[in-house]
Amino acid sequence: QVQLVESGGGLVQAGGSLRLSCAASENIFGNNAMGWYRQGPGKERELVADITKGGTTHYADSVKGRFTISRDNAKNTVYLQMNSLKPEDTAVYYCNKRGATTRGPYNYWGQGTQVTVSS
């Protein structure tokens, strides 16, 4: 069972920045994608951004131009640089890793890290 360990959440004022990190406990060979989801109070979990092993990225419209996702394949780590934060970005942010091996598909989640943006 692969474990995803997130770090970097916290409290920040509107307009500020935070950088989230997520390290996977082991490498999984083959194509995969790593990403960040978030769940705000009373809301459903939504995709924030994801990135394939080859570096193709995808962002939610609400964060385009403010957030940047990146990954270090050698370290099995994905990052989310969040700039110009807004109160509506307040949520628990979850790391995700999904893909498939010869044994079948997999989909792993981190425990979540709280991001709070004050106005």
CSV table of C-alpha atoms in Angstrom, one decimal:
chain,number,residue,atom,x,y,z
A,1,GLN,CA,0.0,0.0,0.0
A,2,VAL,CA,1.5,3.3,-1.1
A,3,GLN,CA,1.3,6.1,1.4
A,4,LEU,CA,1.0,9.8,0.4
A,5,VAL,CA,2.3,12.3,3.0
A,6,GLU,CA,1.2,15.9,2.6
A,7,SER,CA,2.8,19.0,4.1
A,8,GLY,CA,2.7,22.7,3.8
A,9,GLY,CA,-0.8,23.7,4.7
A,10,GLY,CA,-1.6,26.4,7.2
A,11,LEU,CA,-3.2,29.8,7.7
A,12,VAL,CA,-2.4,32.7,5.4
A,13,GLN,CA,-3.9,36.1,4.6
A,14,ALA,CA,-5.7,36.8,1.3
A,15,GLY,CA,-3.1,37.5,-1.4
A,16,GLY,CA,-0.5,35.4,0.3
A,17,SER,CA,1.2,32.2,-0.9
A,18,LEU,CA,1.6,28.6,0.3
A,19,ARG,CA,3.4,25.6,-1.1
A,20,LEU,CA,2.0,22.1,-0.6
A,21,SER,CA,4.2,19.0,-0.9
A,22,CYS,CA,3.2,15.4,-1.2
A,23,ALA,CA,5.6,12.5,-1.1
A,24,ALA,CA,4.8,9.0,-2.1
A,25,SER,CA,6.3,6.2,0.0
A,26,GLU,CA,7.4,4.3,-3.0
A,27,ASN,CA,7.7,4.5,-6.7
A,28,ILE,CA,5.2,2.8,-9.0
A,29,PHE,CA,6.5,2.0,-12.4
A,30,GLY,CA,4.4,2.9,-15.3
A,31,ASN,CA,2.3,5.8,-16.4
A,32,ASN,CA,0.5,7.7,-13.6
A,33,ALA,CA,-0.8,11.0,-12.6
A,34,MET,CA,-0.5,12.9,-9.4
A,35,GLY,CA,-2.7,15.7,-8.4
A,36,TRP,CA,-4.4,17.8,-5.7
A,37,TYR,CA,-8.0,17.9,-4.8
A,38,ARG,CA,-9.8,20.0,-2.3
A,39,GLN,CA,-12.9,19.9,-0.2
A,40,GLY,CA,-14.3,23.1,1.2
A,41,PRO,CA,-16.8,23.4,4.1
A,42,GLY,CA,-20.2,22.0,2.8
A,43,LYS,CA,-18.8,21.3,-0.6
A,44,GLU,CA,-17.9,18.2,-2.6
A,45,ARG,CA,-14.3,17.3,-3.3
A,46,GLU,CA,-13.0,18.9,-6.5
A,47,LEU,CA,-10.0,18.6,-8.7
A,48,VAL,CA,-7.5,21.5,-8.3
A,49,ALA,CA,-4.7,20.4,-10.6
A,50,ASP,CA,-3.0,17.2,-11.8
A,51,ILE,CA,0.1,16.3,-13.7
A,52,THR,CA,1.1,13.2,-15.6
A,53,LYS,CA,4.5,11.5,-15.3
A,54,GLY,CA,5.4,13.2,-18.6
A,55,GLY,CA,4.6,16.6,-17.2
A,56,THR,CA,1.2,17.4,-18.8
A,57,THR,CA,-0.8,19.5,-16.5
A,58,HIS,CA,-4.5,20.3,-16.0
A,59,TYR,CA,-6.0,23.0,-13.8
A,60,ALA,CA,-9.4,23.9,-12.5
A,61,ASP,CA,-10.6,27.2,-14.0
A,62,SER,CA,-10.8,28.7,-10.5
A,63,VAL,CA,-7.0,28.4,-10.0
A,64,LYS,CA,-5.6,29.0,-13.4
A,65,GLY,CA,-2.9,31.6,-13.4
A,66,ARG,CA,-2.6,31.4,-9.6
A,67,PHE,CA,-1.6,27.8,-8.8
A,68,THR,CA,1.2,25.8,-10.3
A,69,ILE,CA,1.6,22.1,-10.0
A,70,SER,CA,4.9,20.3,-10.5
A,71,ARG,CA,6.5,17.0,-9.7
A,72,ASP,CA,9.9,15.4,-9.1
A,73,ASN,CA,9.7,11.9,-10.4
A,74,ALA,CA,13.1,11.0,-8.8
A,75,LYS,CA,11.7,11.9,-5.4
A,76,ASN,CA,8.1,10.6,-6.0
A,77,THR,CA,6.9,14.0,-4.9
A,78,VAL,CA,4.3,16.5,-6.3
A,79,TYR,CA,4.1,20.1,-5.3
A,80,LEU,CA,1.4,22.8,-5.5
A,81,GLN,CA,2.5,26.4,-5.4
A,82,MET,CA,-0.5,28.6,-4.5
A,83,ASN,CA,-0.2,32.3,-5.1
A,84,SER,CA,-2.7,35.1,-4.8
A,85,LEU,CA,-4.8,33.0,-2.4
A,86,LYS,CA,-8.4,33.9,-1.8
A,87,PRO,CA,-10.8,33.1,1.1
A,88,GLU,CA,-12.7,30.8,-1.3
A,89,ASP,CA,-9.5,28.6,-1.5
A,90,THR,CA,-10.0,27.6,2.1
A,91,ALA,CA,-10.4,23.8,2.1
A,92,VAL,CA,-8.7,20.6,3.0
A,93,TYR,CA,-6.3,19.7,0.2
A,94,TYR,CA,-5.8,16.1,-0.6
A,95,CYS,CA,-3.0,14.5,-2.6
A,96,ASN,CA,-3.9,11.8,-5.1
A,97,LYS,CA,-1.9,9.3,-7.2
A,98,ARG,CA,-3.6,7.1,-9.7
A,99,GLY,CA,-2.5,4.9,-12.5
A,100,ALA,CA,-2.4,1.3,-13.6
A,101,THR,CA,0.1,-1.6,-13.5
A,102,THR,CA,-0.1,-5.1,-14.8
A,103,ARG,CA,-2.0,-5.9,-11.6
A,104,GLY,CA,-4.7,-3.5,-12.3
A,105,PRO,CA,-5.6,0.2,-11.6
A,106,TYR,CA,-4.8,2.0,-8.4
A,107,ASN,CA,-5.9,5.2,-6.7
A,108,TYR,CA,-4.3,6.4,-3.6
A,109,TRP,CA,-5.1,9.4,-1.3
A,110,GLY,CA,-3.3,11.4,1.3
A,111,GLN,CA,-4.7,12.2,4.7
A,112,GLY,CA,-5.3,15.9,3.7
A,113,THR,CA,-3.8,19.2,4.8
A,114,GLN,CA,-5.9,22.2,5.9
A,115,VAL,CA,-5.4,25.5,4.0
A,116,THR,CA,-7.2,28.5,5.5
A,117,VAL,CA,-7.2,31.9,3.8
A,118,SER,CA,-8.3,34.8,5.9
A,119,SER,CA,-9.8,38.0,4.4
